[in-house]
Short mmCIF file of C-alpha atoms in Angstrom, two decimals:
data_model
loop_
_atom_site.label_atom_id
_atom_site.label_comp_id
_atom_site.label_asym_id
_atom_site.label_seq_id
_atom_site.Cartn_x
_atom_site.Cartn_y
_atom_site.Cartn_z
CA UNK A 69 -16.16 107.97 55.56
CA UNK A 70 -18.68 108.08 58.34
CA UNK A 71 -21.68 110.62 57.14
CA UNK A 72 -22.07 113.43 59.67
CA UNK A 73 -25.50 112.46 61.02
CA UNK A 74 -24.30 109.47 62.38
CA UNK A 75 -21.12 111.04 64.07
CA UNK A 76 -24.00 113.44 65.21
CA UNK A 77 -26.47 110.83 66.58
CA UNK A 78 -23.56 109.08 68.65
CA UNK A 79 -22.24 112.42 70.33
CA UNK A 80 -24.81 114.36 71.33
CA UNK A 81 -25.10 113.48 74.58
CA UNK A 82 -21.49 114.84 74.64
CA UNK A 83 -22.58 118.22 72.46
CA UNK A 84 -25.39 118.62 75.74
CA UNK A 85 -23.26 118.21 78.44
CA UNK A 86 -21.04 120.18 76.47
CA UNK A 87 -23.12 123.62 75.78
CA UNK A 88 -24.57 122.46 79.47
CA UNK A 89 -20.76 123.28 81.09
CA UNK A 90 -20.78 126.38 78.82
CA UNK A 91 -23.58 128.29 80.24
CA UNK A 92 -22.97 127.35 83.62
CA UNK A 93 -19.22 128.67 83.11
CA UNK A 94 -20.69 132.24 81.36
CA UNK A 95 -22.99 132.13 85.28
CA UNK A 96 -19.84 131.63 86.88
CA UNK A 97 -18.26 134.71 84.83
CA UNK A 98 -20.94 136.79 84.98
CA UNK A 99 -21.39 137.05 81.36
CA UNK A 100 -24.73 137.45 79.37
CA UNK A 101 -26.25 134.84 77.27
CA UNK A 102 -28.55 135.69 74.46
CA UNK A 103 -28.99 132.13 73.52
CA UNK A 104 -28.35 128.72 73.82
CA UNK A 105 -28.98 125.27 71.39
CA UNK A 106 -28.04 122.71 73.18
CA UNK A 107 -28.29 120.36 70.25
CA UNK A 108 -29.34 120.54 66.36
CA UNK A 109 -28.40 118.90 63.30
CA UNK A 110 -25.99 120.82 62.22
CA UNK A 111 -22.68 122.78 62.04
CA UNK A 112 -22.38 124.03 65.33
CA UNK A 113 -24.44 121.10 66.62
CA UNK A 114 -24.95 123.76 69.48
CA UNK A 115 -23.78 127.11 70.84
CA UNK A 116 -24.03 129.33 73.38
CA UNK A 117 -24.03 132.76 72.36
CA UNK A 118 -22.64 135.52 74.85
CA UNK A 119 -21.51 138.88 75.47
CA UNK A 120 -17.45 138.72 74.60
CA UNK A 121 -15.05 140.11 77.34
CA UNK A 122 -11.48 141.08 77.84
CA UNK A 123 -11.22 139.97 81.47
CA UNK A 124 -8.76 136.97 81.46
CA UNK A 125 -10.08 135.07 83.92
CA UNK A 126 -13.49 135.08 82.06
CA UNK A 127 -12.02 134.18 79.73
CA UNK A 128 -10.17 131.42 80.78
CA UNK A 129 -13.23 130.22 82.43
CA UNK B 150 -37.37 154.18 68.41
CA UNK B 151 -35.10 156.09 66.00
CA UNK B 152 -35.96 156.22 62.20
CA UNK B 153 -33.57 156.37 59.44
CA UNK B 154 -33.66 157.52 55.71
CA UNK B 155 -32.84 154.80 53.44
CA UNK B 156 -29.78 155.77 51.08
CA UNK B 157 -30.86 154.40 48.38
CA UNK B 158 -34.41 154.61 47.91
CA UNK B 159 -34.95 158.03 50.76
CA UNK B 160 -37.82 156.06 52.03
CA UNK B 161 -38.21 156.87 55.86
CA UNK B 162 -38.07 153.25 58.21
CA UNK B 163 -37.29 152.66 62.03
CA UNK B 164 -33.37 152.28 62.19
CA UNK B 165 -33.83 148.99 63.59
CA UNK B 166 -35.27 147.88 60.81
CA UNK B 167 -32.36 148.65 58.71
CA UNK B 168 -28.92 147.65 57.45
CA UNK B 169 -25.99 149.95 57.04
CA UNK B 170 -23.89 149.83 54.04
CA UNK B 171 -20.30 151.24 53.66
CA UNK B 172 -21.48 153.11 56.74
CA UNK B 173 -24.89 154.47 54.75
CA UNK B 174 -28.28 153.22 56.03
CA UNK B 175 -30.25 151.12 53.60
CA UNK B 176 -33.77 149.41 53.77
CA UNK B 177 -34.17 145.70 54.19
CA UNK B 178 -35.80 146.05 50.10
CA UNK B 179 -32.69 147.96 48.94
CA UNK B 180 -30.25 145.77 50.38
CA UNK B 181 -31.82 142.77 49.09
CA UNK B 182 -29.75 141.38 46.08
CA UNK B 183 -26.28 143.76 47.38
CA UNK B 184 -24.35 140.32 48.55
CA UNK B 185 -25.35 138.90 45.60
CA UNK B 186 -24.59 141.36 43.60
CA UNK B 187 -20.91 142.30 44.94
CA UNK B 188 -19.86 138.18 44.98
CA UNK B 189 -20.81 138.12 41.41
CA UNK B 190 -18.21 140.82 40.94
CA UNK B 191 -16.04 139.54 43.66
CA UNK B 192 -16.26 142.79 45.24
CA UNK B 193 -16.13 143.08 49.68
CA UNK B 194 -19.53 144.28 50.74
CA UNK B 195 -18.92 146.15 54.22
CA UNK B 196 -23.34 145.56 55.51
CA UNK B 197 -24.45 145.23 58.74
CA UNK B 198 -27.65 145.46 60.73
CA UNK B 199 -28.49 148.77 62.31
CA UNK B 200 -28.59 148.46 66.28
CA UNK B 201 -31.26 150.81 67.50
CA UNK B 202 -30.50 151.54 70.58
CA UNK B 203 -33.61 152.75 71.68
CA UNK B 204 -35.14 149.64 71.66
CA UNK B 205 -34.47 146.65 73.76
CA UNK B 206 -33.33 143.71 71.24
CA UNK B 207 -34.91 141.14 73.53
CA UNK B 208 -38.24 142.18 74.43
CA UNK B 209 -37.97 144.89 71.62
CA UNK B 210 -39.87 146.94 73.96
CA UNK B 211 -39.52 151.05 72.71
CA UNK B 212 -37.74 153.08 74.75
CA UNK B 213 -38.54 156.34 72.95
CA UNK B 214 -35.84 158.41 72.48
CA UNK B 215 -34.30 157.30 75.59
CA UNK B 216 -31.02 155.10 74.44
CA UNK B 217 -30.69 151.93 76.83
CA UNK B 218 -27.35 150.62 78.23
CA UNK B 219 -25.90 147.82 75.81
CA UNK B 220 -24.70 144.15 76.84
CA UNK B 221 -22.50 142.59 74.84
CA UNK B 222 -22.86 145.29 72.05
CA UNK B 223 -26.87 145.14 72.13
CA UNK B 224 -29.53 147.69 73.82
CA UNK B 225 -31.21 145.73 76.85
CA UNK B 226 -34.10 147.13 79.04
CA UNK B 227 -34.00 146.83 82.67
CA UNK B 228 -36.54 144.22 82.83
CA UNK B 229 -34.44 141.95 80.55
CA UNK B 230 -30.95 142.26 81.60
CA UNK B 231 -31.27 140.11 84.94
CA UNK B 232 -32.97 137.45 82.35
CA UNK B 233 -29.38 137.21 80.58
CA UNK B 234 -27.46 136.91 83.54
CA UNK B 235 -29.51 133.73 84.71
CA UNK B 236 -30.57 132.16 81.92
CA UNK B 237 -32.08 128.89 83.13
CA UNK B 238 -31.28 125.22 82.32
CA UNK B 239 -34.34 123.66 80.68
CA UNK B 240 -36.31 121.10 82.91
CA UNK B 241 -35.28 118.40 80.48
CA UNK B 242 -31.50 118.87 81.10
CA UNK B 243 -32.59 119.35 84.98
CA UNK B 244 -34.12 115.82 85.31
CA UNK B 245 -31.12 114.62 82.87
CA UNK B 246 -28.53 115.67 85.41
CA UNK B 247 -30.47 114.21 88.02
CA UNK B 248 -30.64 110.47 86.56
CA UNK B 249 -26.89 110.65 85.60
CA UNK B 250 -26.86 112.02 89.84
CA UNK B 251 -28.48 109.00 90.88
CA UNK B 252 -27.22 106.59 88.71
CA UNK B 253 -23.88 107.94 89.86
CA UNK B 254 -24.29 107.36 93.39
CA UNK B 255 -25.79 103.96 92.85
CA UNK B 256 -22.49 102.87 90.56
CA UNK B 257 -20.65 104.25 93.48
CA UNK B 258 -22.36 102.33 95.73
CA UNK B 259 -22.92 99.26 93.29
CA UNK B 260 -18.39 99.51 93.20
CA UNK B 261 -17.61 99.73 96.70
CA UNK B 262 -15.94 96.65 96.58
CA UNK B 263 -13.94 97.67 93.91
CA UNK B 264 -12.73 100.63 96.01
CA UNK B 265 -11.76 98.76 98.73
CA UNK B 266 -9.93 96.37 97.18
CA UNK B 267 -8.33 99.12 95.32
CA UNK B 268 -7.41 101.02 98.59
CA UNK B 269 -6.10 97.50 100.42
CA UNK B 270 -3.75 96.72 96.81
CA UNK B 271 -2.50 100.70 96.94
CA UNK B 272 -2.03 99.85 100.35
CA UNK B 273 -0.14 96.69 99.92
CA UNK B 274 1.99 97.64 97.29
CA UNK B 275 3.09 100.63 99.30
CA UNK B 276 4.06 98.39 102.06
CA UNK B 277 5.57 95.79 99.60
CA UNK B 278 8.11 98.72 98.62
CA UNK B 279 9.04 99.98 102.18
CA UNK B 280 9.35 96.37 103.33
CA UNK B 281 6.81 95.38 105.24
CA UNK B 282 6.46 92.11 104.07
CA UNK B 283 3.80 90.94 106.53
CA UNK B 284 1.60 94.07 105.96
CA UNK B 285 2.00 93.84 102.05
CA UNK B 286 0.78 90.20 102.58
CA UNK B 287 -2.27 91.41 104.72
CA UNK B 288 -3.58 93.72 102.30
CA UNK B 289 -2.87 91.38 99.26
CA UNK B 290 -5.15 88.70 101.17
CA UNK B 291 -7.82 91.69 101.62
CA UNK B 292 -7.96 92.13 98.16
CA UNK B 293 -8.30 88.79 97.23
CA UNK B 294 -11.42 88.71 99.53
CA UNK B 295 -12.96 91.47 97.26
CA UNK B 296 -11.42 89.98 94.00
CA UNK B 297 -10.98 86.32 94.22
CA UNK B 298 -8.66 85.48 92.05
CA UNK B 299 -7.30 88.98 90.88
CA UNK B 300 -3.73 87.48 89.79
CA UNK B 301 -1.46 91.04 90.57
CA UNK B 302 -2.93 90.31 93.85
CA UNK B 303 -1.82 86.60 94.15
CA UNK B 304 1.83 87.39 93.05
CA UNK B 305 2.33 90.11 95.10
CA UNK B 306 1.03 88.31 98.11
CA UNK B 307 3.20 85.24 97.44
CA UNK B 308 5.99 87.70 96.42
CA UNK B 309 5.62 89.43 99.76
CA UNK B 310 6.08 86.09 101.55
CA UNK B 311 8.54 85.01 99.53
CA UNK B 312 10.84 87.96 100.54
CA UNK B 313 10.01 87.36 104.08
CA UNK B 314 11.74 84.31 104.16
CA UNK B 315 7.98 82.61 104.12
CA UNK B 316 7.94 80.40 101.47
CA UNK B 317 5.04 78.35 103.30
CA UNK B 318 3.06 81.49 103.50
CA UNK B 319 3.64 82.05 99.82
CA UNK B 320 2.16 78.72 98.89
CA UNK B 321 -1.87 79.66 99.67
CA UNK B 322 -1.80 82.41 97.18
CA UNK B 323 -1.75 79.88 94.73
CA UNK B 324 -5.00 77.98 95.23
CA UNK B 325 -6.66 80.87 94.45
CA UNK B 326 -6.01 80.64 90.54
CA UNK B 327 -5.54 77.61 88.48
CA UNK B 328 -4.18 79.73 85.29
CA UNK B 329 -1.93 82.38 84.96
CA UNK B 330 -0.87 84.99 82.21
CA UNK B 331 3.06 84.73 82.20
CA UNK B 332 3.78 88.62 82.23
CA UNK B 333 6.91 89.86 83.79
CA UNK B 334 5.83 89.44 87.63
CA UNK B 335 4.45 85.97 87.00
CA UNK B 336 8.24 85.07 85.85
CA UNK B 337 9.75 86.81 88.67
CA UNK B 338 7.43 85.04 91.22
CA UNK B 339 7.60 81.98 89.53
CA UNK B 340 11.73 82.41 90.20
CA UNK B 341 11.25 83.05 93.48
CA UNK B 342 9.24 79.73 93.84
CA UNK B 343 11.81 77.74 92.08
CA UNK B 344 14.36 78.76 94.25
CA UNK B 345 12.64 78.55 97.57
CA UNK B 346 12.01 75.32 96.66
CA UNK B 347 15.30 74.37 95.53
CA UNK B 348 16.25 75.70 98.77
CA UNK B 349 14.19 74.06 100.93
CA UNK B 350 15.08 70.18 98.95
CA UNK B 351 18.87 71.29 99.59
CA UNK B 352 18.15 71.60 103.40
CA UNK B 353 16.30 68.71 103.68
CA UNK B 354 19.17 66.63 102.01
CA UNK B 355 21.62 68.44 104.18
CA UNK B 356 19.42 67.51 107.01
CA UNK B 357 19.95 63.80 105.91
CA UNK B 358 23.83 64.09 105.13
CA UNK B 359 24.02 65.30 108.93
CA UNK B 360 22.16 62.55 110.40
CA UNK B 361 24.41 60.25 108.32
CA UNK B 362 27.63 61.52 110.03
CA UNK B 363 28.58 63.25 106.56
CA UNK B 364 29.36 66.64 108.13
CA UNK B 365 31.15 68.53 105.70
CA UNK B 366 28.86 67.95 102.94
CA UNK B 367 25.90 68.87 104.69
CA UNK B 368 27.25 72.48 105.69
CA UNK B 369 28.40 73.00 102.00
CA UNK B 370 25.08 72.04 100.70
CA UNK B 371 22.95 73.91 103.54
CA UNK B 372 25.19 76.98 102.89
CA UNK B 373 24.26 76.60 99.08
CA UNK B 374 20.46 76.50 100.12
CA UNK B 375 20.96 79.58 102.58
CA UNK B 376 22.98 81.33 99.22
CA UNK B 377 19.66 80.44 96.67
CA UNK B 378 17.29 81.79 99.31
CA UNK B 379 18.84 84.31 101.41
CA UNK B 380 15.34 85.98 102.77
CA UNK B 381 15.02 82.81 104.38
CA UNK B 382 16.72 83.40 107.89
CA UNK B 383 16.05 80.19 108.93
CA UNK B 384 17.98 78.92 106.00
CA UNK B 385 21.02 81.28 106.81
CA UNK B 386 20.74 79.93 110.65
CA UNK B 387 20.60 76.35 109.72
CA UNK B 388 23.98 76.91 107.78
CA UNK B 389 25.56 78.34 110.21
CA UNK B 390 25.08 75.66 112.91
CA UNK B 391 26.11 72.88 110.02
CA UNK B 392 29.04 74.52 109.17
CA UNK B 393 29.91 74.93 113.28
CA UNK B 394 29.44 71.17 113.45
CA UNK B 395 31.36 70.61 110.30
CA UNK B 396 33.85 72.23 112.00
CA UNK B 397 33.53 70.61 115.74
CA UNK B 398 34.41 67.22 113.91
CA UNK B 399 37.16 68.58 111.63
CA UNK B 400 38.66 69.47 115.10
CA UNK B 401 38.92 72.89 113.68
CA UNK B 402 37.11 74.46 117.48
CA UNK B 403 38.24 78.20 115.93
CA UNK B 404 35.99 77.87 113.30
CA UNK B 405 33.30 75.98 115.27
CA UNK B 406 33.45 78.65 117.63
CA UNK B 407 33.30 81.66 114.49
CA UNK B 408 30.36 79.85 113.38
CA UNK B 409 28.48 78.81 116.55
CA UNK B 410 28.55 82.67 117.72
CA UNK B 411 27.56 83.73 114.09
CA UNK B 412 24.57 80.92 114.28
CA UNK B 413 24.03 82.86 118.17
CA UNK B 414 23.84 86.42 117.12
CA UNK B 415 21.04 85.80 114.36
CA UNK B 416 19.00 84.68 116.75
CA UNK B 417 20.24 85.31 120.08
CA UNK B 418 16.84 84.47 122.36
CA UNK B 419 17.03 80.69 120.92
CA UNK B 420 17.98 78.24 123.37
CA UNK B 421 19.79 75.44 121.36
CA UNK B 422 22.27 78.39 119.63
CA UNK B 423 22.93 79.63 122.75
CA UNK B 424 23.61 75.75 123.76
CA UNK B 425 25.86 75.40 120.61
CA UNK B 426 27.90 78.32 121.00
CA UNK B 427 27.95 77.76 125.03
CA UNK B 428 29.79 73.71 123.19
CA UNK B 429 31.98 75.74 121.07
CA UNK B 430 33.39 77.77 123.71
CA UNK B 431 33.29 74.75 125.71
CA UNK B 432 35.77 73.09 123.03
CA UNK B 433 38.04 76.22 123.53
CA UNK B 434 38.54 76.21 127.20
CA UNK B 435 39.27 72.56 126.83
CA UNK B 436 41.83 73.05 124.35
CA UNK B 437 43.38 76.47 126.38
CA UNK B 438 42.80 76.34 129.22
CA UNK B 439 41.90 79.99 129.19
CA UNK B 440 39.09 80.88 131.95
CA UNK B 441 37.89 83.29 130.26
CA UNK B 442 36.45 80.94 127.51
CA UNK B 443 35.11 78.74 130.76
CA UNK B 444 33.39 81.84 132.26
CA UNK B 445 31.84 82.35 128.96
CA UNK B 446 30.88 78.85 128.36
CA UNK B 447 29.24 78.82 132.01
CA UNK B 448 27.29 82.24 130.93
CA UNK B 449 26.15 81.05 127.47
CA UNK B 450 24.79 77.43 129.39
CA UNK B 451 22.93 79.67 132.09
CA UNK B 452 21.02 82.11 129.23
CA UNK B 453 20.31 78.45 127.30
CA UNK B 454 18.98 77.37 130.66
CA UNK B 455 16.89 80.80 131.38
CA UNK B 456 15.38 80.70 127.45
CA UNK B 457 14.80 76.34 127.84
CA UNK B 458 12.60 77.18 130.43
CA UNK B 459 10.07 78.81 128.00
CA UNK B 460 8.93 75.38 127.24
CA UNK B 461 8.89 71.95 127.44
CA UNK B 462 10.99 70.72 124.69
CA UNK B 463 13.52 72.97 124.89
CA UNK B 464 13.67 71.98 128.78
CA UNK B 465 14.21 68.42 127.81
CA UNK B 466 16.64 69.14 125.49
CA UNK B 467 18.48 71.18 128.04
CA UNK B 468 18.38 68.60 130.07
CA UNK B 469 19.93 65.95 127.55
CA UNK B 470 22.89 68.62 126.33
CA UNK B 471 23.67 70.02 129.17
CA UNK B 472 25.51 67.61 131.32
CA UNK B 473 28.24 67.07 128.31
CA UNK B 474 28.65 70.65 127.95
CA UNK B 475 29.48 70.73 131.87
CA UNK B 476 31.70 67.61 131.44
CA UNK B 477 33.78 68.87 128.59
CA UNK B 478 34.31 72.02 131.06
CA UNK B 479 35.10 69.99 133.87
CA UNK B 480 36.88 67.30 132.11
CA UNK B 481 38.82 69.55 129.15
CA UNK B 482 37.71 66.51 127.24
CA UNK B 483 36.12 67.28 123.70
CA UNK B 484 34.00 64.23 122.94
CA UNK B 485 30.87 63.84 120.90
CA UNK B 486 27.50 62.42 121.55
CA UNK B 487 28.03 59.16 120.39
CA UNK B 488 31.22 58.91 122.56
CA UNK B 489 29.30 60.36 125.65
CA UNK B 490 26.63 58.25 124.80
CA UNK B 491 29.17 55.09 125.28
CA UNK B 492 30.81 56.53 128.38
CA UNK B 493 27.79 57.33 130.41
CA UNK B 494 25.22 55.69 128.83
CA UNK B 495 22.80 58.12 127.96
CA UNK B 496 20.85 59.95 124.62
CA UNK B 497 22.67 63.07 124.35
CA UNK B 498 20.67 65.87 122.60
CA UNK B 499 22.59 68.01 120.32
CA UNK B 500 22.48 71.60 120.31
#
């Protein structure tokens, strides 16, 4: 069993690039962002918290 | 900023500050131990914050009484709402981007090789499939100036050659390695190799039986090395022309003739089979009479003449062939070169 931390430690760069994509998609979509962690230890390692919407292609994005 | 009357204890607090529970407002101190409480008797506990829409929940800035448009469920002043619209990458993940940017470009630059050895093996493998052997083998050799020694490369090229009837062309590809993995293409080249050179040692010992006066063998073992490696034309030529002469000195001039014109069409801008078949129909007038094998004869010993003059040695050879092609019409004798040889004294060269 490999303890979380260490999954952590060897993935974040992914976790940044990840949220990173995410708020430049919610730009793209014209949705608001209240916040954004791009990395923590954790559980989300990071978010990007934004307004919801029912558009499809926003959400698809 | 609205207040609100706490449910519970009456105490008067801005809404904002508040949670609302089963729909009733409650103060922060009220609502303390309620989740607490209701797990412990495994009851649902419907609480929530109170949204005060009066104030703006980023700058909390207070609007009055005047209610401010909501994003995303929360009030959010004017001032504040472009902010969530653009909410900017931090100069950290700027200059991060920017690294991976340049260290991008440089691996890019750093692999260009790679590329274009990849684009000249697409390339050859595309023109391996349509057929064009000699461009397959072009690109193969490109690649193999990016990737010495890249073994796909070295198969296909010999491959390519190979099934161009090139065996000799083949052979260079491989210097390049001295070991090889024996995966499925290495066998089927290797096959190929085997029988071009089985091939080629047939020829050579048909060459030998025909220079020994042992006719018949020689065609059946040249046609056997034409049969192992048919992309060799050369191969299928050369068997031809041995089993024409096999035939000239079986007496059987039908066959001699089939053969000599089968030899001709292959390869119909090369003197000495337009010589041979020129001889074959040569035997046919002899043994006829008919003119029309003489005016072909005559026609097929003009076009040798016309390609002979291309260069030297196929002059002299003209030269030596054709005056026992013109006897045989003349004469409507069918000798051979030795027996020429003996009756007017001179090397015959045989077409």
């Amino acid at each position: 069993m490999i303890p979380g931390i260490v999954i952590s430690v060897l993935t974040f760069p992914g976790v940044i690039v990840h949220e990173a994509a995410n708020l430049l998609f919610c730009r793209f979509a014209g949705l608001a962002v209240f916040d954004v962690r791009y990395f923590r230890f954790g559980n989300p390692a990071g978010y990007v918290l934004h307004e919801t919407t029912s558009d499809f292609r926003k959400t698809s994005w | 900023m609205r207040q609100a009357t706490c449910s519970v204890c009456g105490s008067e607090q801005p809404s904002g500050e508040m949670f609302a529970l089963e729909g009733k407002p409650i103060c922060a101190a009220c609502a303390g131990n309620r989740p607490a409480e209701a797990r412990a008797a495994g009851e649902k506990l419907q609480l929530g914050r109170i949204v005060d829409t009066t104030v703006c929940s980023v700058c909390h800035a207070d609007q009055g009484q005047s209610e401010l448009p909501l994003i995303g469920g929360l009030p959010v002043c004017a001032n504040c709402a472009p902010k969530l619209y653009a909410w900017p990458f931090p100069l950290w993940l700027k200059a991060g981007m920017a690294v991976l940017l340049v260290l991008l470009g440089w691996a890019l630059w750093h692999g260009r090789d790679y590329f274009a050895a990849g684009r000249h093996m697409v390339i050859g493998e595309r023109a391996l499939d349509r057929h064009d052997y000699r461009r397959a083998s072009d690109e193969f050799v490109q690649v193999l100036k990016f990737q010495p020694g890249f073994q796909k490369a070295i198969l296909l090229g010999a491959k390519a050659n190979f099934l161009a009837g090139d065996p000799e062309s083949a052979m260079p590809f491989f210097n390049e390695r001295d070991h090889y993995e024996h995966d499925t293409l290495y066998n089927e080249v290797n096959g190929m190799l085997k029988r071009s050179v089985d091939a080629v040692r047939k020829a050579r010992r048909a060459v030998a039986l025909d220079d020994a006066g042992k006719h018949s063998e020689a065609a059946q073992l040249m046609n056997e090395a034409a049969q192992e490696y048919p992309q060799a034309e050369n191969l299928g030529t050369m068997a031809q022309v041995f089993s024409a002469r096999a035939a000239f000195y079986s007496k059987d001039y039908d066959a001699a003739l089939k053969f000599s014109d089968a030899a001709w069409h292959r390869n119909p801008n090369d003197p000495n089979l337009s010589a041979s078949l020129a001889s074959a129909l040569a035997c046919k007038y002899a043994i006829t009479g008919d003119p029309q094998f003489r005016s072909q004869a005559e026609q097929m010993l003009a076009k040798a003449r016309e390609l002979s003059d291309r260069s030297l040695a196929d002059h002299a050879a003209y030269l030596q062939y054709s005056p026992r092609i013109l006897y045989r019409l003349e004469s409507r004798q069918i000798i051979d070169n030795a027996e020429y040889d003996r009756r007017f004294g001179r090397k015959g060269a045989q077409p």
